[in-house]
Structure formats: C-alpha cells, structure tokens
C-alpha cells in the first residue's frame, strides 16, 4: 500500500522538535490532495524523514492523534482521518510551520485579485507604497462547504509578479512566499481581536450581522525586517480559537 508523503521541514533547535514535526505534518495532512493515500509511513520512516528520534516522532504523532487528525491501529499502521473537522485550534510557539498549519486544510476560493490602494490600517507596514497587490479569498470547510473565514492579503508588487494564482487556491500565502517564491521569512507577528461582523463578513461567512468574529492581522517580514505581506482575516467566532503557548527557554 502506498503511503502519504509529507513535506520536509528545516528544524529550529530553539523550539521543541516534537512540536515542529507535529505542525509540519499537520500542515501536510490538511493541505493534501483528495487522491493522496491516507496511510502514513511508519514511525521509523517518519523519524528518518524529519531527522528526529523515534521517541520525538511518537510524541508528535500523539499530538495529532489527540487532535483527531490521525488514527493508529496496532499492526495495521497509522492513518489520516478522512472526516477530520477543519478549523481546530492551533498552539502557536513562533514557528512559521505552525502558521502554515493554521491556514491549511480548507477549500479556498479566490474571490478577487489585483492592484489596490493600501487601506489605512495596513499603510504603516508599506510606507513606501501607494498600492499593493491584493488577494481576497474565502475558505470553507472541505467536508460541509460551510464558510469559515475570509482573508485579504496585501503583498509587495515585486513579489506578486512571481505568484501563481493556482498556488494560492491550494496553499496559504505564507507557504507560497516561502516555498514557491523563495522568500526567507524571519518572523510573523500576529494580532487577534474580537469584533462584530460587518455586512460583507456576515454575507460571506453566513452569520448574522454584528455576530462575534475573530479579527486576525498577520505581518510577514523578510530577513532584513521589511514587511512583505499583511494578511487580514475574519474568522467565524463559533469555529475558531487561538491558543498561544510561551516557551520559557
């Protein structure tokens, strides 16, 4: 039986290895194509793939099993759960792969794209620009078709020229910039606040006007500290939560 092939990852020794591996594998699982096999490689094969010990790999798999993404069967192996519910909480420890994982695993529709004036709440990140490339996407639960969030990304024009729209339907912007465009991402800052759904958000997410939503702003910086992309995302308040864990080391 053919096994699912997860993406690779460059490990950061400042963060727990099991956590990085679990988030990378989580992103691969949620971003998989429907035709991909459901069976995972063995613990030993996965450990070799990620360059970690079997014990570390076992801890990473336990995390995914507790989340309901995989099921483990003695003698049969480990399998991706085909009916897994999207939009589960993600614990963020500062890993770019964690951000990718949080954004993955949904059906994505590109609503509109093209040059656009930079809005006032984003202008501080692009002081040298009057307009940026704007991408507006709607994400829905892959199983139920229920809208879960809509996102607007504002990207520097020179990077937008290298972005394939098909990639944006398949992958989060963070992954496209890092793995396709080849940008070296140094950090991402996240801001989450409670808001009430405006008319556009209420219509797109199919929620009552003024119902609670989670408003997220994520700013992606290159190695020189320059903002490359600003993501503004409105999440359904009944489908998402954010948990932040601080590493004491």
Short mmCIF file of C-alpha atoms in Angstrom, two decimals:
data_model
loop_
_atom_site.label_atom_id
_atom_site.label_comp_id
_atom_site.label_asym_id
_atom_site.label_seq_id
_atom_site.Cartn_x
_atom_site.Cartn_y
_atom_site.Cartn_z
CA UNK A 1 0.00 0.00 0.00
CA UNK A 2 1.36 3.44 -0.96
CA UNK A 3 1.96 5.78 1.98
CA UNK A 4 1.26 9.52 2.24
CA UNK A 5 4.37 11.64 1.57
CA UNK A 6 4.62 14.63 3.98
CA UNK A 7 6.50 17.85 3.21
CA UNK A 8 10.02 18.38 4.54
CA UNK A 9 10.99 20.89 7.22
CA UNK A 10 14.12 22.68 8.41
CA UNK A 11 14.10 22.26 12.19
CA UNK A 12 14.73 25.14 14.56
CA UNK A 13 16.70 23.89 17.57
CA UNK A 14 15.26 26.67 19.75
CA UNK A 15 11.78 25.13 19.64
CA UNK A 16 10.62 21.66 20.77
CA UNK A 17 11.34 19.21 17.96
CA UNK A 18 8.15 17.20 18.51
CA UNK A 19 6.10 20.38 18.20
CA UNK A 20 7.74 21.46 14.94
CA UNK A 21 7.35 17.99 13.45
CA UNK A 22 3.70 17.75 14.51
CA UNK A 23 2.87 21.14 12.99
CA UNK A 24 4.70 20.36 9.74
CA UNK A 25 2.94 17.02 9.43
CA UNK A 26 -0.36 18.68 10.36
CA UNK A 27 0.05 21.20 7.53
CA UNK A 28 0.87 18.39 5.08
CA UNK A 29 -2.20 16.42 6.14
CA UNK A 30 -4.60 19.36 5.96
CA UNK A 31 -3.13 20.52 2.65
CA UNK A 32 -3.20 17.09 0.99
CA UNK A 33 -4.96 16.41 -2.29
CA UNK A 34 -8.08 14.16 -2.23
CA UNK A 35 -6.26 11.49 -4.22
CA UNK A 36 -3.37 11.24 -1.77
CA UNK A 37 -3.19 7.99 0.24
CA UNK A 38 -4.45 8.00 3.83
CA UNK A 39 -1.83 5.69 5.27
CA UNK A 40 1.20 7.34 6.89
CA UNK A 41 4.73 5.92 6.74
CA UNK A 42 5.90 4.01 9.82
CA UNK A 43 7.24 5.83 12.88
CA UNK A 44 10.76 4.86 11.88
CA UNK A 45 10.30 6.12 8.32
CA UNK A 46 8.80 9.41 9.50
CA UNK A 47 11.59 9.86 12.05
CA UNK A 48 14.14 9.40 9.27
CA UNK A 49 12.26 11.80 7.01
CA UNK A 50 12.30 14.58 9.64
CA UNK A 51 15.72 13.71 11.08
CA UNK A 52 14.47 13.15 14.65
CA UNK A 53 14.37 10.22 17.07
CA UNK A 54 11.54 7.70 17.09
CA UNK A 55 10.55 8.95 20.56
CA UNK A 56 10.24 12.51 19.23
CA UNK A 57 8.21 11.26 16.29
CA UNK A 58 5.96 9.27 18.60
CA UNK A 59 5.24 12.38 20.66
CA UNK A 60 4.41 14.35 17.51
CA UNK A 61 2.02 11.64 16.33
CA UNK A 62 0.36 11.54 19.75
CA UNK A 63 -0.38 15.26 19.41
CA UNK A 64 -2.06 14.72 16.04
CA UNK A 65 -3.96 11.69 17.34
CA UNK A 66 -5.34 13.71 20.27
CA UNK A 67 -6.47 16.38 17.82
CA UNK A 68 -8.29 13.75 15.78
CA UNK A 69 -6.26 14.15 12.60
CA UNK A 70 -4.95 10.57 12.61
CA UNK A 71 -5.88 7.16 14.00
CA UNK A 72 -3.38 4.48 14.98
CA UNK A 73 -4.08 0.77 14.66
CA UNK A 74 -1.81 -1.90 16.05
CA UNK A 75 -0.23 -3.99 13.29
CA UNK A 76 -2.16 -2.07 10.59
CA UNK A 77 -0.40 1.29 10.90
CA UNK A 78 -1.32 4.97 11.21
CA UNK A 79 -3.96 6.56 9.00
CA UNK A 80 -5.16 10.07 8.25
CA UNK A 81 -8.73 10.53 9.45
CA UNK A 82 -10.67 11.32 6.23
CA UNK A 83 -13.58 13.02 8.00
CA UNK A 84 -11.49 15.27 10.23
CA UNK A 85 -13.15 18.55 11.11
CA UNK A 86 -11.30 21.61 9.86
CA UNK A 87 -10.75 24.78 11.83
CA UNK A 88 -9.40 23.21 15.04
CA UNK A 89 -7.34 25.34 17.43
CA UNK A 90 -3.59 25.57 16.90
CA UNK A 91 -0.99 26.17 19.60
CA UNK A 92 1.48 28.76 18.35
CA UNK A 93 5.07 28.71 19.58
CA UNK A 94 6.56 31.02 16.99
CA UNK A 95 7.14 28.51 14.18
CA UNK A 96 6.40 29.55 10.59
CA UNK A 97 5.22 25.98 10.01
CA UNK A 98 2.65 26.48 12.76
CA UNK A 99 1.27 29.46 10.88
CA UNK A 100 1.11 27.40 7.70
CA UNK A 101 -0.67 24.62 9.58
CA UNK A 102 -3.23 27.02 10.98
CA UNK A 103 -4.03 28.29 7.48
CA UNK A 104 -4.18 24.89 5.80
CA UNK A 105 -6.83 22.26 5.26
CA UNK A 106 -9.74 24.14 3.74
CA UNK A 107 -11.34 24.63 0.36
CA UNK A 108 -10.23 28.03 -0.93
CA UNK A 109 -11.99 30.27 -3.45
CA UNK A 110 -10.15 33.26 -4.90
CA UNK A 111 -12.80 35.99 -4.95
CA UNK A 112 -10.74 38.81 -6.48
CA UNK A 113 -7.17 39.94 -7.02
CA UNK A 114 -5.23 42.83 -8.50
CA UNK A 115 -3.58 46.16 -7.63
CA UNK A 116 -5.42 48.07 -4.90
CA UNK A 117 -4.87 51.16 -2.74
CA UNK A 118 -3.39 50.28 0.63
CA UNK A 119 -6.05 50.69 3.36
CA UNK A 120 -5.36 52.94 6.31
CA UNK A 121 -4.98 50.09 8.83
CA UNK A 122 -2.28 48.48 6.67
CA UNK A 123 -0.46 51.60 5.43
CA UNK A 124 2.01 51.69 8.33
CA UNK A 125 3.61 48.49 7.03
CA UNK A 126 4.11 49.82 3.50
CA UNK A 127 5.21 53.47 3.94
CA UNK A 128 6.98 53.43 0.57
CA UNK A 129 3.96 52.21 -1.43
CA UNK A 130 0.68 53.77 -2.53
CA UNK A 131 -0.79 50.46 -3.68
CA UNK A 132 -0.11 46.74 -3.26
CA UNK A 133 -1.25 43.51 -4.84
CA UNK A 134 -4.49 42.48 -3.11
CA UNK A 135 -5.86 38.93 -2.89
CA UNK A 136 -9.28 38.21 -1.40
CA UNK A 137 -10.05 34.58 -0.61
CA UNK A 138 -12.91 32.71 1.03
CA UNK A 139 -12.12 29.50 2.90
CA UNK A 140 -14.73 26.83 3.58
CA UNK A 141 -14.90 23.54 5.44
CA UNK A 142 -13.85 20.89 2.94
CA UNK A 143 -16.47 18.42 4.15
CA UNK A 144 -19.54 20.57 4.77
CA UNK A 145 -18.89 23.53 2.47
CA UNK A 146 -19.56 25.89 5.39
CA UNK A 147 -17.62 29.18 5.14
CA UNK A 148 -15.13 29.55 7.99
CA UNK A 149 -13.09 32.68 7.21
CA UNK A 150 -12.29 35.21 4.52
CA UNK A 151 -8.86 36.71 4.06
CA UNK A 152 -7.35 39.73 2.33
CA UNK A 153 -3.62 39.69 1.68
CA UNK A 154 -1.67 42.80 0.72
CA UNK A 155 1.63 41.83 -0.91
CA UNK A 156 4.52 43.89 -2.26
CA UNK A 157 4.08 44.18 -6.08
CA UNK A 158 7.50 42.73 -6.96
CA UNK A 159 6.60 39.54 -5.10
CA UNK A 160 3.09 39.37 -6.53
CA UNK A 161 4.58 39.19 -10.03
CA UNK A 162 6.04 35.79 -9.08
CA UNK A 163 2.87 34.33 -7.54
CA UNK A 164 0.80 31.76 -9.44
CA UNK A 165 -2.90 32.10 -8.64
CA UNK A 166 -3.35 28.32 -8.72
CA UNK A 167 -0.90 28.07 -5.83
CA UNK A 168 -2.99 30.48 -3.77
CA UNK A 169 -6.03 28.25 -4.16
CA UNK A 170 -4.05 25.23 -2.99
CA UNK A 171 -1.77 26.72 -0.31
CA UNK A 172 -1.66 29.54 2.27
CA UNK A 173 0.14 32.74 1.28
CA UNK A 174 2.90 32.05 3.83
CA UNK A 175 3.77 28.76 2.16
CA UNK A 176 3.65 30.29 -1.33
CA UNK A 177 6.01 33.12 -0.37
CA UNK A 178 8.45 30.83 1.41
CA UNK A 179 8.41 27.65 -0.66
CA UNK A 180 7.44 28.86 -4.15
CA UNK A 181 8.61 32.48 -4.40
CA UNK A 182 11.65 31.64 -2.26
CA UNK A 183 11.44 34.43 0.30
CA UNK A 184 13.43 33.98 3.51
CA UNK A 185 10.89 34.70 6.25
CA UNK A 186 12.41 35.92 9.50
CA UNK A 187 9.25 36.37 11.57
CA UNK A 188 5.48 36.77 11.56
CA UNK A 189 3.61 38.96 14.03
CA UNK A 190 0.04 38.01 14.91
CA UNK A 191 -2.71 40.19 16.36
CA UNK A 192 -6.13 38.74 17.20
CA UNK A 193 -9.07 40.74 18.49
CA UNK A 194 -12.80 40.28 18.93
CA UNK A 195 -15.04 42.22 16.58
CA UNK A 196 -18.61 42.22 15.30
CA UNK A 197 -19.38 41.03 11.78
CA UNK A 198 -19.78 43.84 9.26
CA UNK A 199 -22.19 43.39 6.32
CA UNK A 200 -19.55 41.90 3.98
CA UNK A 201 -18.25 39.44 6.58
CA UNK A 202 -21.77 38.44 7.62
CA UNK A 203 -22.68 37.73 3.99
CA UNK A 204 -19.53 35.77 3.16
CA UNK A 205 -19.44 33.71 6.36
CA UNK A 206 -23.23 33.26 6.53
CA UNK A 207 -23.54 34.60 10.05
CA UNK A 208 -25.92 37.21 11.48
CA UNK A 209 -24.91 40.84 11.15
CA UNK A 210 -22.96 42.03 14.23
CA UNK A 211 -22.33 38.47 15.45
CA UNK A 212 -18.92 37.86 17.13
CA UNK A 213 -15.93 37.14 14.90
CA UNK A 214 -12.18 36.84 15.40
CA UNK A 215 -10.25 39.51 13.50
CA UNK A 216 -6.66 38.48 12.74
CA UNK A 217 -3.82 40.55 11.34
CA UNK A 218 -0.58 38.78 10.42
CA UNK A 219 2.50 40.60 9.14
CA UNK A 220 5.25 38.61 7.41
CA UNK A 221 8.79 40.04 7.44
CA UNK A 222 11.84 39.13 5.37
CA UNK A 223 15.37 38.59 6.74
CA UNK A 224 16.00 42.34 6.62
CA UNK A 225 12.93 43.14 8.71
CA UNK A 226 10.91 44.52 5.79
CA UNK A 227 7.15 43.71 5.73
CA UNK A 228 6.31 41.60 2.69
CA UNK A 229 2.71 40.58 3.25
CA UNK A 230 -0.10 41.70 5.53
CA UNK A 231 -2.95 39.22 6.00
CA UNK A 232 -6.26 40.47 7.36
CA UNK A 233 -8.56 37.55 8.17
CA UNK A 234 -12.04 37.39 9.70
CA UNK A 235 -12.85 34.04 11.32
CA UNK A 236 -16.22 32.77 12.42
CA UNK A 237 -16.21 33.05 16.20
CA UNK A 238 -18.04 29.72 16.60
CA UNK A 239 -15.45 27.77 14.63
CA UNK A 240 -12.03 29.05 15.72
CA UNK A 241 -9.99 29.72 18.82
CA UNK A 242 -6.37 30.76 19.24
CA UNK A 243 -4.09 29.42 21.95
CA UNK A 244 -0.62 30.86 22.45
CA UNK A 245 1.99 28.90 24.42
CA UNK A 246 5.13 30.70 25.53
CA UNK A 247 8.38 28.73 25.58
CA UNK A 248 10.19 29.52 28.85
CA UNK A 249 13.55 28.74 27.25
#
